[in-house]
PDB file of N, CA, C and O in Angstrom:
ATOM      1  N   UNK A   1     -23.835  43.865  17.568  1.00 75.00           N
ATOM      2  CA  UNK A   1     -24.303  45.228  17.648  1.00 75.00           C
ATOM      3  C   UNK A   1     -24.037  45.834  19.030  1.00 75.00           C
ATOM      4  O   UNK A   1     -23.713  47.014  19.157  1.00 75.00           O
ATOM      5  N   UNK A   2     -24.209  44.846  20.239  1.00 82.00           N
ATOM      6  CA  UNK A   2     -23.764  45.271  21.352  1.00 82.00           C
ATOM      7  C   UNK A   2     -22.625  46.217  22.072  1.00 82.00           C
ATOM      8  O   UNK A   2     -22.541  47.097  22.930  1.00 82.00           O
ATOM      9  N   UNK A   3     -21.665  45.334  21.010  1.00 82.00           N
ATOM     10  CA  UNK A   3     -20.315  45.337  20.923  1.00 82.00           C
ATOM     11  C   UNK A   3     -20.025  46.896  20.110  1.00 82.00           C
ATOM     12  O   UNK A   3     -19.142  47.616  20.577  1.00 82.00           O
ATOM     13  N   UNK A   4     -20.468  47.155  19.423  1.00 91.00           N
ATOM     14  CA  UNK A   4     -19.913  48.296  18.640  1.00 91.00           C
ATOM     15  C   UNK A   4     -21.147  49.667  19.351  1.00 91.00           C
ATOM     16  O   UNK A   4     -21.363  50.591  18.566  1.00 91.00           O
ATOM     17  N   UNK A   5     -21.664  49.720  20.342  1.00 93.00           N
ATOM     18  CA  UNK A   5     -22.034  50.392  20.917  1.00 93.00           C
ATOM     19  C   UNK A   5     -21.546  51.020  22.395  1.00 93.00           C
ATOM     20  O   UNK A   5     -21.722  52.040  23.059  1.00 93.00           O
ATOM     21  N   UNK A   6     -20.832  49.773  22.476  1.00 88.00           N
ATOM     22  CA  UNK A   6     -19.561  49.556  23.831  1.00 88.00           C
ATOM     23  C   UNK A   6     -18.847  50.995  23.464  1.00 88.00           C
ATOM     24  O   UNK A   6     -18.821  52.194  23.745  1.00 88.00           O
ATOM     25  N   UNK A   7     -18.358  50.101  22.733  1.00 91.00           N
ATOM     26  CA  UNK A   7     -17.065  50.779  21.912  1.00 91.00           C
ATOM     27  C   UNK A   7     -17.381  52.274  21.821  1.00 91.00           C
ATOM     28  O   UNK A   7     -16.541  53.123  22.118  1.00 91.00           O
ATOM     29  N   UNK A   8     -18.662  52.582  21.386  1.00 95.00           N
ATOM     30  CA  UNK A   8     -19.059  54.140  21.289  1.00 95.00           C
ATOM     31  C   UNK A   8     -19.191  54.555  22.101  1.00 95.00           C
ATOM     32  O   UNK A   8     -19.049  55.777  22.128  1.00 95.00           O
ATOM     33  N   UNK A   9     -19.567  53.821  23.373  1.00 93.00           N
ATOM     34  CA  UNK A   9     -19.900  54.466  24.969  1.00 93.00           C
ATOM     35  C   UNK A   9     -18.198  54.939  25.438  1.00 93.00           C
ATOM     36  O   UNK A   9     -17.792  56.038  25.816  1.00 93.00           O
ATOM     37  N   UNK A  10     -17.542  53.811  25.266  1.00 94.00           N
ATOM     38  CA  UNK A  10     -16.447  53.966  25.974  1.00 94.00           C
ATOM     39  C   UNK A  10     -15.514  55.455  25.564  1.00 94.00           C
ATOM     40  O   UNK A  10     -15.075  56.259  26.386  1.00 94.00           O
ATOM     41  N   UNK A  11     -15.333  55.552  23.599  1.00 95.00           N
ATOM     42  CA  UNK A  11     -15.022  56.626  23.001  1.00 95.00           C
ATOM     43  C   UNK A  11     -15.964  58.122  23.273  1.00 95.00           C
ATOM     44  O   UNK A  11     -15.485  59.243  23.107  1.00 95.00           O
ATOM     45  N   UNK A  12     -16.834  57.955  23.547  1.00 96.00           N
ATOM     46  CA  UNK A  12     -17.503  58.800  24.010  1.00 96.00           C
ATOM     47  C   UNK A  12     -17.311  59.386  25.723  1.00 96.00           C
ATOM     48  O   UNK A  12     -17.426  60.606  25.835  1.00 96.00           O
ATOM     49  N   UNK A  13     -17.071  58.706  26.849  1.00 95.00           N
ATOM     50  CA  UNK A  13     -16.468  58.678  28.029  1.00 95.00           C
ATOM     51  C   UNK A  13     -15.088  59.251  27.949  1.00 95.00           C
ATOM     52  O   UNK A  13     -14.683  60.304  28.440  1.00 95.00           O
ATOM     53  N   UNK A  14     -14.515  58.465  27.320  1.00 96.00           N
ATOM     54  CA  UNK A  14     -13.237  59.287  26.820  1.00 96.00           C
ATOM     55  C   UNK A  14     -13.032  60.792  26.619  1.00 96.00           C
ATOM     56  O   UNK A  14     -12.295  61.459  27.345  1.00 96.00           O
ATOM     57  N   UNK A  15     -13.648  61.228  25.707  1.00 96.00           N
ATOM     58  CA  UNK A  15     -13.861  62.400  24.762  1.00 96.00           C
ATOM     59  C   UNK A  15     -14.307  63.431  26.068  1.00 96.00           C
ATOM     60  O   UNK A  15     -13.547  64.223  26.625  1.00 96.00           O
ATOM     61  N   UNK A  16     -15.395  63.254  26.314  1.00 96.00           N
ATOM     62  CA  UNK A  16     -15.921  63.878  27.844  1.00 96.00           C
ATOM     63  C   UNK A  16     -15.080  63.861  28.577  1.00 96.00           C
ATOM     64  O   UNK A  16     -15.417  64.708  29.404  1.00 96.00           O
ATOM     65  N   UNK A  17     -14.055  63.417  28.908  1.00 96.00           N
ATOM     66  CA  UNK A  17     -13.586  62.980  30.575  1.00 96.00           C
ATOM     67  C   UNK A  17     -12.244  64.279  29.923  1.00 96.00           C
ATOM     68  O   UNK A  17     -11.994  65.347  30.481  1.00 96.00           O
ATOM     69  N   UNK A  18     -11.679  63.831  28.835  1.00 96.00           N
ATOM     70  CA  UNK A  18     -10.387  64.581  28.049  1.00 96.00           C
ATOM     71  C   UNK A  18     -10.895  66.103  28.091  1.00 96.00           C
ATOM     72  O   UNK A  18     -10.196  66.965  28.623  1.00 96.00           O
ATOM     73  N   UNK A  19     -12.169  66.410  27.494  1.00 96.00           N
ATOM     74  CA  UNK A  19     -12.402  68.019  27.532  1.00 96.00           C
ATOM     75  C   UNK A  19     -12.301  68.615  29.111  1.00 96.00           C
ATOM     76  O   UNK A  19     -11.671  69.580  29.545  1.00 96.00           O
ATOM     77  N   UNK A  20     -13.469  67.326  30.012  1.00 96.00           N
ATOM     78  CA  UNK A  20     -13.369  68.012  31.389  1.00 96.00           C
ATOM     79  C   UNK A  20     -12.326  68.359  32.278  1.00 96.00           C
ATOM     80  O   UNK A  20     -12.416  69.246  33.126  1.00 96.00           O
ATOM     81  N   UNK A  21     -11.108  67.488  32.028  1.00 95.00           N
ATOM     82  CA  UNK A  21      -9.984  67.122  32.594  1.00 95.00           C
ATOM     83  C   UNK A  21      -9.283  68.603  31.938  1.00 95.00           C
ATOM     84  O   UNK A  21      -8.448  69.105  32.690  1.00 95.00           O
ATOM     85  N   UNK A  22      -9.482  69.202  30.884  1.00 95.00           N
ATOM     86  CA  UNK A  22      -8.747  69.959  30.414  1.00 95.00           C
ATOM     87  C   UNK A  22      -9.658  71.586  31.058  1.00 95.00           C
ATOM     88  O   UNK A  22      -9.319  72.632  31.612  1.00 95.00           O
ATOM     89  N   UNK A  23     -10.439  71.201  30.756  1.00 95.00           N
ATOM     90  CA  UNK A  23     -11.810  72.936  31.424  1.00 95.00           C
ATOM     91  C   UNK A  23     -11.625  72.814  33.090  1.00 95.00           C
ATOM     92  O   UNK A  23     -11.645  73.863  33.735  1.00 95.00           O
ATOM     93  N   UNK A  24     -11.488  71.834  33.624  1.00 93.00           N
ATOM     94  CA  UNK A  24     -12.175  71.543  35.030  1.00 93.00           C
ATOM     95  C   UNK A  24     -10.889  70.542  35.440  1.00 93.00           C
ATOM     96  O   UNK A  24     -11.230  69.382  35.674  1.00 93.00           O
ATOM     97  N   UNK A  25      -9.828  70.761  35.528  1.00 93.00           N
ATOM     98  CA  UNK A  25      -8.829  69.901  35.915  1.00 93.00           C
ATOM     99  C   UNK A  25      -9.374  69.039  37.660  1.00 93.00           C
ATOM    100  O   UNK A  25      -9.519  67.823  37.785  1.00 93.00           O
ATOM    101  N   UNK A  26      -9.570  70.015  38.725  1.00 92.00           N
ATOM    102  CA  UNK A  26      -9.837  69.418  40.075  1.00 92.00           C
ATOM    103  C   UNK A  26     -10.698  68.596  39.774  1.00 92.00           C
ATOM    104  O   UNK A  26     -10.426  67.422  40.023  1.00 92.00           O
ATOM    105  N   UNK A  27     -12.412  68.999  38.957  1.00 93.00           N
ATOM    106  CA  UNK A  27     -13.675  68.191  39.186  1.00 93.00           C
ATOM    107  C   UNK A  27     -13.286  67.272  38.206  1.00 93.00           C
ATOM    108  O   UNK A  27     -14.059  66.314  38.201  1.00 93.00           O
ATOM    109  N   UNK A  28     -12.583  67.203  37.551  1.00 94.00           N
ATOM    110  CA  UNK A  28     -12.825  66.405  36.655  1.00 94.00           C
ATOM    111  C   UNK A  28     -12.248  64.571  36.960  1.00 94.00           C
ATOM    112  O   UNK A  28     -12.174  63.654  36.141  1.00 94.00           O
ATOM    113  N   UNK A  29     -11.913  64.576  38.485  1.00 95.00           N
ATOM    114  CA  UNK A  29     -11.471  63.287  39.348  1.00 95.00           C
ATOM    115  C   UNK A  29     -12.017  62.278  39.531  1.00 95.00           C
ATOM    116  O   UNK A  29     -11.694  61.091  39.534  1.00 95.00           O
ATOM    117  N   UNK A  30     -13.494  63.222  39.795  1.00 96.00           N
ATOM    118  CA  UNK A  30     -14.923  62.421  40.737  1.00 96.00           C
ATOM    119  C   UNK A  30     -15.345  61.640  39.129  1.00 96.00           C
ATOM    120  O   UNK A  30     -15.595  60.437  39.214  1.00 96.00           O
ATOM    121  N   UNK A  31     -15.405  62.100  38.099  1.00 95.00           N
ATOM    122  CA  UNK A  31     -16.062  61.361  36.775  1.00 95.00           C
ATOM    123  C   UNK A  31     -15.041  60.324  36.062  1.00 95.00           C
ATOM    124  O   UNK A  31     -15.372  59.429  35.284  1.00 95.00           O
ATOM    125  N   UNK A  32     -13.862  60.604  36.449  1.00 96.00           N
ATOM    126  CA  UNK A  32     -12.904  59.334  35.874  1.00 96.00           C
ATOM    127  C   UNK A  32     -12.774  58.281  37.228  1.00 96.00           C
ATOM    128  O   UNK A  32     -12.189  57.249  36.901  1.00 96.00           O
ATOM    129  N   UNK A  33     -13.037  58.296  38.153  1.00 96.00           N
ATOM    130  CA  UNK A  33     -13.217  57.748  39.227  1.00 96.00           C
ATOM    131  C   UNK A  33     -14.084  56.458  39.164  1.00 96.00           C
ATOM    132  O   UNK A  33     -13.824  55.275  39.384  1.00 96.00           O
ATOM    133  N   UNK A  34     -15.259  57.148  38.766  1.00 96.00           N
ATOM    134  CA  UNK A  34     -16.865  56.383  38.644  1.00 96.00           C
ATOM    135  C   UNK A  34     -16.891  56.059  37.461  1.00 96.00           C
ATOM    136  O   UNK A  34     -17.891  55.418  37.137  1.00 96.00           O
ATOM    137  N   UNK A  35     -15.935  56.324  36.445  1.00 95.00           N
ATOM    138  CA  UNK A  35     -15.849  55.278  35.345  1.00 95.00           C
ATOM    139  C   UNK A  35     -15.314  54.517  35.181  1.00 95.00           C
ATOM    140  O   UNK A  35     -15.463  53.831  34.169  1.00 95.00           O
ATOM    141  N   UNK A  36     -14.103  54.175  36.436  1.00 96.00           N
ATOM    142  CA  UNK A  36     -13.158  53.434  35.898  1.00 96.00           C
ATOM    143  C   UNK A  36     -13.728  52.417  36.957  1.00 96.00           C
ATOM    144  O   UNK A  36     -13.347  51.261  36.773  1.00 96.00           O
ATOM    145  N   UNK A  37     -14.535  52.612  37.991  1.00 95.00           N
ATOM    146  CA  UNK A  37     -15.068  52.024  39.242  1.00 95.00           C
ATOM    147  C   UNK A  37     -16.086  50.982  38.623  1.00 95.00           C
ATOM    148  O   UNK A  37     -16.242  49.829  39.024  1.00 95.00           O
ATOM    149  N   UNK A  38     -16.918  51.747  37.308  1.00 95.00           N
ATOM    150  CA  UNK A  38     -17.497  51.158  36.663  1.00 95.00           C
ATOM    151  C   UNK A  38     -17.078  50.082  35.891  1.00 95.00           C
ATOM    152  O   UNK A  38     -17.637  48.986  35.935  1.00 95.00           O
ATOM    153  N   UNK A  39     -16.138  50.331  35.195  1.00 94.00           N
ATOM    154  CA  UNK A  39     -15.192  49.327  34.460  1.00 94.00           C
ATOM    155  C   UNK A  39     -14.513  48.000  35.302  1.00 94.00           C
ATOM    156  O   UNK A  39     -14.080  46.877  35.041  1.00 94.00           O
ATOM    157  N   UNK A  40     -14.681  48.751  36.307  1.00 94.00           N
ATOM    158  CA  UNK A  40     -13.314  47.436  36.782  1.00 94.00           C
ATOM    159  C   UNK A  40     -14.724  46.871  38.219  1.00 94.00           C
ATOM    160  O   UNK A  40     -14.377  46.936  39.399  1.00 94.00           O
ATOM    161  N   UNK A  41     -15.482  46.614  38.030  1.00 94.00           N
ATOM    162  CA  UNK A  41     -16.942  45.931  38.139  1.00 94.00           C
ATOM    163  C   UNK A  41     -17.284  45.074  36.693  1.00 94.00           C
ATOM    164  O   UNK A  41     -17.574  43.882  36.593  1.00 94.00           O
ATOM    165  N   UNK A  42     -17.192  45.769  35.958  1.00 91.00           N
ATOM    166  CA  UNK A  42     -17.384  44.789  34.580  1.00 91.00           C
ATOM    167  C   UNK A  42     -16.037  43.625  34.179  1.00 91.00           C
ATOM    168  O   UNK A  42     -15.971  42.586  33.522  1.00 91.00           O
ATOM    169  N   UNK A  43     -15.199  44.342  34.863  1.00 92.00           N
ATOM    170  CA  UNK A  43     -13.898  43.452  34.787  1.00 92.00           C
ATOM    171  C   UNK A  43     -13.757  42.273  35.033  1.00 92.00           C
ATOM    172  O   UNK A  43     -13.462  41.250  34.414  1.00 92.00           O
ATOM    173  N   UNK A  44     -14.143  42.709  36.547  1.00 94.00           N
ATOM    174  CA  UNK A  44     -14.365  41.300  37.753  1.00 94.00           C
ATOM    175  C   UNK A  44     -15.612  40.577  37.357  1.00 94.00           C
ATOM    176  O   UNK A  44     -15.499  39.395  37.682  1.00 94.00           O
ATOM    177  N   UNK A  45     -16.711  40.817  36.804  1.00 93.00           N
ATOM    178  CA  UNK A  45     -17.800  39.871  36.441  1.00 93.00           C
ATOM    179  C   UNK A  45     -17.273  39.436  35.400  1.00 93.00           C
ATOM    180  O   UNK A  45     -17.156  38.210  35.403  1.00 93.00           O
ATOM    181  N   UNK A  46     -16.829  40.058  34.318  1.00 90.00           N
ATOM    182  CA  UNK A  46     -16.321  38.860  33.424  1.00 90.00           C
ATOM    183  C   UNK A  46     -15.148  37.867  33.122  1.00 90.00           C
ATOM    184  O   UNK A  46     -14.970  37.017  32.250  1.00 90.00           O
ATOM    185  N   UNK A  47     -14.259  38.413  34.427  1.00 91.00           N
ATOM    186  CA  UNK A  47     -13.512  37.206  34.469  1.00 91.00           C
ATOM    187  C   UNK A  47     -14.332  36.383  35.164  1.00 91.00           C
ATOM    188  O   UNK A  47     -13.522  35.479  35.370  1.00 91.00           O
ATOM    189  N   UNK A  48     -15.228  36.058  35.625  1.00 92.00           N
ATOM    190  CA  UNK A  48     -16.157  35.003  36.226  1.00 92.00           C
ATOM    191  C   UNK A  48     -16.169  33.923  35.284  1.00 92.00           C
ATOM    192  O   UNK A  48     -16.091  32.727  35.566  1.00 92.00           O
ATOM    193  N   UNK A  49     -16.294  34.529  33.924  1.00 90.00           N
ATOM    194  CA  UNK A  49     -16.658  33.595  33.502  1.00 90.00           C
ATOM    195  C   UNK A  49     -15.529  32.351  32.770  1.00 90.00           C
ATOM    196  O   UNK A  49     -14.399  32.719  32.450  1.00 90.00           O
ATOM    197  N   UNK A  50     -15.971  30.867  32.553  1.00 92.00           N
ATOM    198  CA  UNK A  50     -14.988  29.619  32.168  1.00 92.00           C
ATOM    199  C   UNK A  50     -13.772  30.055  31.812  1.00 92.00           C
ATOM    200  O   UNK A  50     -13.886  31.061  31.112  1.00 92.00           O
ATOM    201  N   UNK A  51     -12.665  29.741  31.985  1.00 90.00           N
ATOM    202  CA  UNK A  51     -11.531  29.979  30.588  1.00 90.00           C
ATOM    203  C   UNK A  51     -11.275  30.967  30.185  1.00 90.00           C
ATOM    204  O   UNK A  51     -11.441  32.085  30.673  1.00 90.00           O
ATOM    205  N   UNK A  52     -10.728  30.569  29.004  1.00 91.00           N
ATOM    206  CA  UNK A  52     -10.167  31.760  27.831  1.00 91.00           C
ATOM    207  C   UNK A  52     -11.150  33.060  27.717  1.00 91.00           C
ATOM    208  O   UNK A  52     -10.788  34.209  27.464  1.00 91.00           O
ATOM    209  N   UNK A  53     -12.926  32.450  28.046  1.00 91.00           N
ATOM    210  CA  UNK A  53     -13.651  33.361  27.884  1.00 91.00           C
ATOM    211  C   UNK A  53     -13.670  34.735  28.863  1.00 91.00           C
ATOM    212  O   UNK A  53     -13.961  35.912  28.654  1.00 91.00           O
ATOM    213  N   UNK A  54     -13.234  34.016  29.977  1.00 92.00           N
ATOM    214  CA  UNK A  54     -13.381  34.859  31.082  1.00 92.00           C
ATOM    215  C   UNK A  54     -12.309  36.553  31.054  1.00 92.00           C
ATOM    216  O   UNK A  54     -12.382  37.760  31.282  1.00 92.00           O
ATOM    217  N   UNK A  55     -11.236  35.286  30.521  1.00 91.00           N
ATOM    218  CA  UNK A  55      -9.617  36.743  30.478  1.00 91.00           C
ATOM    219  C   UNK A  55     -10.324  37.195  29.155  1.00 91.00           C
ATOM    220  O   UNK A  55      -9.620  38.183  28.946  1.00 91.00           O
ATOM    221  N   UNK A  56     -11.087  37.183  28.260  1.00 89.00           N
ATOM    222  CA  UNK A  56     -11.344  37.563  27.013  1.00 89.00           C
ATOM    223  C   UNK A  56     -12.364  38.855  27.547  1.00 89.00           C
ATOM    224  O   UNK A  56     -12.062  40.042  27.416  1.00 89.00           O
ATOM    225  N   UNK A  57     -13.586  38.373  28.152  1.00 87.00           N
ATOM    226  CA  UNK A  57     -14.258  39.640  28.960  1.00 87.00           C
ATOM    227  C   UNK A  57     -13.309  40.623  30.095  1.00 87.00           C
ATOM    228  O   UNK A  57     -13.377  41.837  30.286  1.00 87.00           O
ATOM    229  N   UNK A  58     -12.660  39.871  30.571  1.00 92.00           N
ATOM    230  CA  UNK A  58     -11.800  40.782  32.000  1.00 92.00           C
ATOM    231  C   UNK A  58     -11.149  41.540  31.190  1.00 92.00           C
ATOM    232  O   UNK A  58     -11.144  42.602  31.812  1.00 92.00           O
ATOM    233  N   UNK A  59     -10.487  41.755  30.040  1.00 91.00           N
ATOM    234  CA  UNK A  59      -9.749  42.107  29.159  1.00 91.00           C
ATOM    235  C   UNK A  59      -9.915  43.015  28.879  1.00 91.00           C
ATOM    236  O   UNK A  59      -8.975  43.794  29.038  1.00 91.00           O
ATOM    237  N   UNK A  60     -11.298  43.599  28.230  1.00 88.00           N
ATOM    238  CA  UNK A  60     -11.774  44.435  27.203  1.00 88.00           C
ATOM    239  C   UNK A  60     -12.304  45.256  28.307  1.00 88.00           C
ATOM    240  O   UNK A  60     -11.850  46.393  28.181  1.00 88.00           O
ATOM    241  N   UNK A  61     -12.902  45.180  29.108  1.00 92.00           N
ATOM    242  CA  UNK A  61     -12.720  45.977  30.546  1.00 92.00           C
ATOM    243  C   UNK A  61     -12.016  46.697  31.025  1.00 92.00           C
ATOM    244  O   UNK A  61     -12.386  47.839  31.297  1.00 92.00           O
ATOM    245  N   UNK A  62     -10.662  46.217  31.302  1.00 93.00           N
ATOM    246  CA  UNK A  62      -9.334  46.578  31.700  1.00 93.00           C
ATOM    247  C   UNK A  62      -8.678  47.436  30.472  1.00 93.00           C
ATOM    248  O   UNK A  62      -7.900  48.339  30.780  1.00 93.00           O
ATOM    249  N   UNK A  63      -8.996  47.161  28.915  1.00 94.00           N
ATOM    250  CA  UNK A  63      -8.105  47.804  28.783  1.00 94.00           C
ATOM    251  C   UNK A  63      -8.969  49.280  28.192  1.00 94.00           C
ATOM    252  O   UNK A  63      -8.526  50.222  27.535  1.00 94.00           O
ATOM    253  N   UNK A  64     -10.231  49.047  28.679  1.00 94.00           N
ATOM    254  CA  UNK A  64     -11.004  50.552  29.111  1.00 94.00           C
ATOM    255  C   UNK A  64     -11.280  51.459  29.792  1.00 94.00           C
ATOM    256  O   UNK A  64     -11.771  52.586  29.722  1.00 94.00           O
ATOM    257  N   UNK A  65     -10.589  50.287  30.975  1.00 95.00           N
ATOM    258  CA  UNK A  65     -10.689  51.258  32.045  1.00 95.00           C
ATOM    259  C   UNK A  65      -9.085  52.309  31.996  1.00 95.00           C
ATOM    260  O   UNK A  65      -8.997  53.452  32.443  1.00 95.00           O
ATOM    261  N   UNK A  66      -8.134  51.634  31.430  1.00 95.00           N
ATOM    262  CA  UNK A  66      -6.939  52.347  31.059  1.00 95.00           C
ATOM    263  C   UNK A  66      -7.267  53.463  30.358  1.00 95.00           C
ATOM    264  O   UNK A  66      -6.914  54.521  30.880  1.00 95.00           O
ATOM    265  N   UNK A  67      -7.859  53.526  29.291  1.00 96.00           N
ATOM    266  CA  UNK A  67      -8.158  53.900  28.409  1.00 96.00           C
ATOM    267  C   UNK A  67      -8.641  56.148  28.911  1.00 96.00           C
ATOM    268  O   UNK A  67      -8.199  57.274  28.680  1.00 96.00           O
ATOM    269  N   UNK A  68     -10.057  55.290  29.848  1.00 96.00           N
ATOM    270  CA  UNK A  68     -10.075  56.037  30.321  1.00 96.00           C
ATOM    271  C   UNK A  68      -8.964  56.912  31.302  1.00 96.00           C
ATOM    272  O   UNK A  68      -8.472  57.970  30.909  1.00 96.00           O
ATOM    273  N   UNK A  69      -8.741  56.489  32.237  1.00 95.00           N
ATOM    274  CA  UNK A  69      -7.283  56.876  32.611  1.00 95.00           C
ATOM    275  C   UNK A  69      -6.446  58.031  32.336  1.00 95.00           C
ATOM    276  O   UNK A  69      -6.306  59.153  32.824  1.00 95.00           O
ATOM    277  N   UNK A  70      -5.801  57.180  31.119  1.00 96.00           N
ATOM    278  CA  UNK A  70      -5.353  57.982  30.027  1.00 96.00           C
ATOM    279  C   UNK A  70      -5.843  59.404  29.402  1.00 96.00           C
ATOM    280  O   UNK A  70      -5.238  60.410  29.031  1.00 96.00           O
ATOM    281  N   UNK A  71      -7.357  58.992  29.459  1.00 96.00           N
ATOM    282  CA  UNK A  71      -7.962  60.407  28.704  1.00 96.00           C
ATOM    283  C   UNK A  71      -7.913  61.693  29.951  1.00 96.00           C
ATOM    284  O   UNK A  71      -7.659  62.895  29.873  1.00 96.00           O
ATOM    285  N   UNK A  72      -8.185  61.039  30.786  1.00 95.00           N
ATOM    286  CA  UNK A  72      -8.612  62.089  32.048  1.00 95.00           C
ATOM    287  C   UNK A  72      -6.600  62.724  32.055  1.00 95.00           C
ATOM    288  O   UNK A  72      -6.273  63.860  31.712  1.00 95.00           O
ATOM    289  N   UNK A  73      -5.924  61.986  32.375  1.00 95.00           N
ATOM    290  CA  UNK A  73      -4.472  62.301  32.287  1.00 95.00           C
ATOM    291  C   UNK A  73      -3.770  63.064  31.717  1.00 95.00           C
ATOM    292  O   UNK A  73      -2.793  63.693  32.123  1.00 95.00           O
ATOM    293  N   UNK A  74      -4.495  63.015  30.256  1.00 95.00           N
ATOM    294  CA  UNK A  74      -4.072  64.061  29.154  1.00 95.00           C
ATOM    295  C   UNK A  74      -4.666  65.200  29.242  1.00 95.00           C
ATOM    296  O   UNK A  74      -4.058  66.241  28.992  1.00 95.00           O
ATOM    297  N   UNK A  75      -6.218  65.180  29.690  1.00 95.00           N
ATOM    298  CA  UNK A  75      -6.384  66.266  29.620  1.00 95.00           C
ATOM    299  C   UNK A  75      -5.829  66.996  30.620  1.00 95.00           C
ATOM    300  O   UNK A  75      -5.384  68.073  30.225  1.00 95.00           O
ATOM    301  N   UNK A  76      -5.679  66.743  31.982  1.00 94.00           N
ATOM    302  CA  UNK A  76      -4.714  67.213  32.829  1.00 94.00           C
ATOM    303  C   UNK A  76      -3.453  68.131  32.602  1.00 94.00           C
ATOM    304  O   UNK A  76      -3.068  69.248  32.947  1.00 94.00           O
ATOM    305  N   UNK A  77      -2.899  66.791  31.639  1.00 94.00           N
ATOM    306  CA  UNK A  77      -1.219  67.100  31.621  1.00 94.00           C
ATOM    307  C   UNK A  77      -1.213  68.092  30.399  1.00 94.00           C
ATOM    308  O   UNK A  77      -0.099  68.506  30.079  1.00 94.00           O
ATOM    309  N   UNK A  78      -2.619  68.669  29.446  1.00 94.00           N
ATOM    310  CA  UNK A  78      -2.501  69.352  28.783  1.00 94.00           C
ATOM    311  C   UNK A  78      -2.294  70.430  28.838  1.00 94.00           C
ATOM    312  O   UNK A  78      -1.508  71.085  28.155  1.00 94.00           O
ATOM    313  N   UNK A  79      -3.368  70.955  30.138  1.00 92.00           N
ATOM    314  CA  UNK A  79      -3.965  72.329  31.088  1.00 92.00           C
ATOM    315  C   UNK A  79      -2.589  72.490  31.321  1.00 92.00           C
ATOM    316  O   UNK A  79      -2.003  73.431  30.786  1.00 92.00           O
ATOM    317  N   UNK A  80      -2.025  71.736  32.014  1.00 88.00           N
ATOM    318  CA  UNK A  80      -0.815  72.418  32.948  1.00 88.00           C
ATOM    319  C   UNK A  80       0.272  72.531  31.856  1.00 88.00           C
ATOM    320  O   UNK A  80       1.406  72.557  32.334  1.00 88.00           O
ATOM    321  N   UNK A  81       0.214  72.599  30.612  1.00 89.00           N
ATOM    322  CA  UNK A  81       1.155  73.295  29.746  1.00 89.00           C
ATOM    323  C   UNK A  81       0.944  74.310  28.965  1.00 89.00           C
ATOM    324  O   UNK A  81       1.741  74.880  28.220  1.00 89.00           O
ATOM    325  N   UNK A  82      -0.222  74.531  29.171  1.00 86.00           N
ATOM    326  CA  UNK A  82      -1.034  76.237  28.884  1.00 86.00           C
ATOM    327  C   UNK A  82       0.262  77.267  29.515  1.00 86.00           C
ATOM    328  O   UNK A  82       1.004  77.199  30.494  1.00 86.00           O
ATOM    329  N   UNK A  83       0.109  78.074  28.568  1.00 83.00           N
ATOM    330  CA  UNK A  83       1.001  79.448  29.055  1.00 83.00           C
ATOM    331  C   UNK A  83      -0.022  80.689  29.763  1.00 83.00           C
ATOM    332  O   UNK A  83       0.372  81.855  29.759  1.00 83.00           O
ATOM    333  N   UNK A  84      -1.248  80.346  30.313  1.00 71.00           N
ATOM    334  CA  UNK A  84      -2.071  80.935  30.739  1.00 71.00           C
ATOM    335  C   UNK A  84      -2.400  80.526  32.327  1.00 71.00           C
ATOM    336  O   UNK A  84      -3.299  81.103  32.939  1.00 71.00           O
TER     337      UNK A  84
END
């Protein structure tokens, strides 16, 4: 259950970061910043852990913190193809 609440936080971060990035291109830096700052803190604690388990947590981290990234990026690269 944990797990599929992640998942909603993260799609949800996303979604937010994509509108702001697109309304608020400058501010919208400081919030993909501190999420991805966030992420890649969860990264590094879970590669802590043994083995396979560890790249299995560092993983799902990383490829959220991309994720995010990405969203903030698009909304960016959207704005600046406005004919306005």
């Amino acid at each position: 259950m944990e797990w599929i609440m992640m998942v909603a936080g993260i799609i949800a971060v996303c979604a937010v970061l994509l509108v702001l990035a697109f309304l608020l291109p400058r501010l919208s830096r400081h919030p993909q910043n501190g999420a991805q700052r966030a992420l890649g803190t969860g990264a590094r604690a879970g590669g802590k852990a043994p083995g396979p388990v560890g790249r299995l947590f560092s993983r799902s981290f990383h490829s959220s913190s991309r994720a995010v990234g990405r969203s903030g990026s698009a909304g960016r690269k959207a704005r600046g193809r406005m004919p306005f």
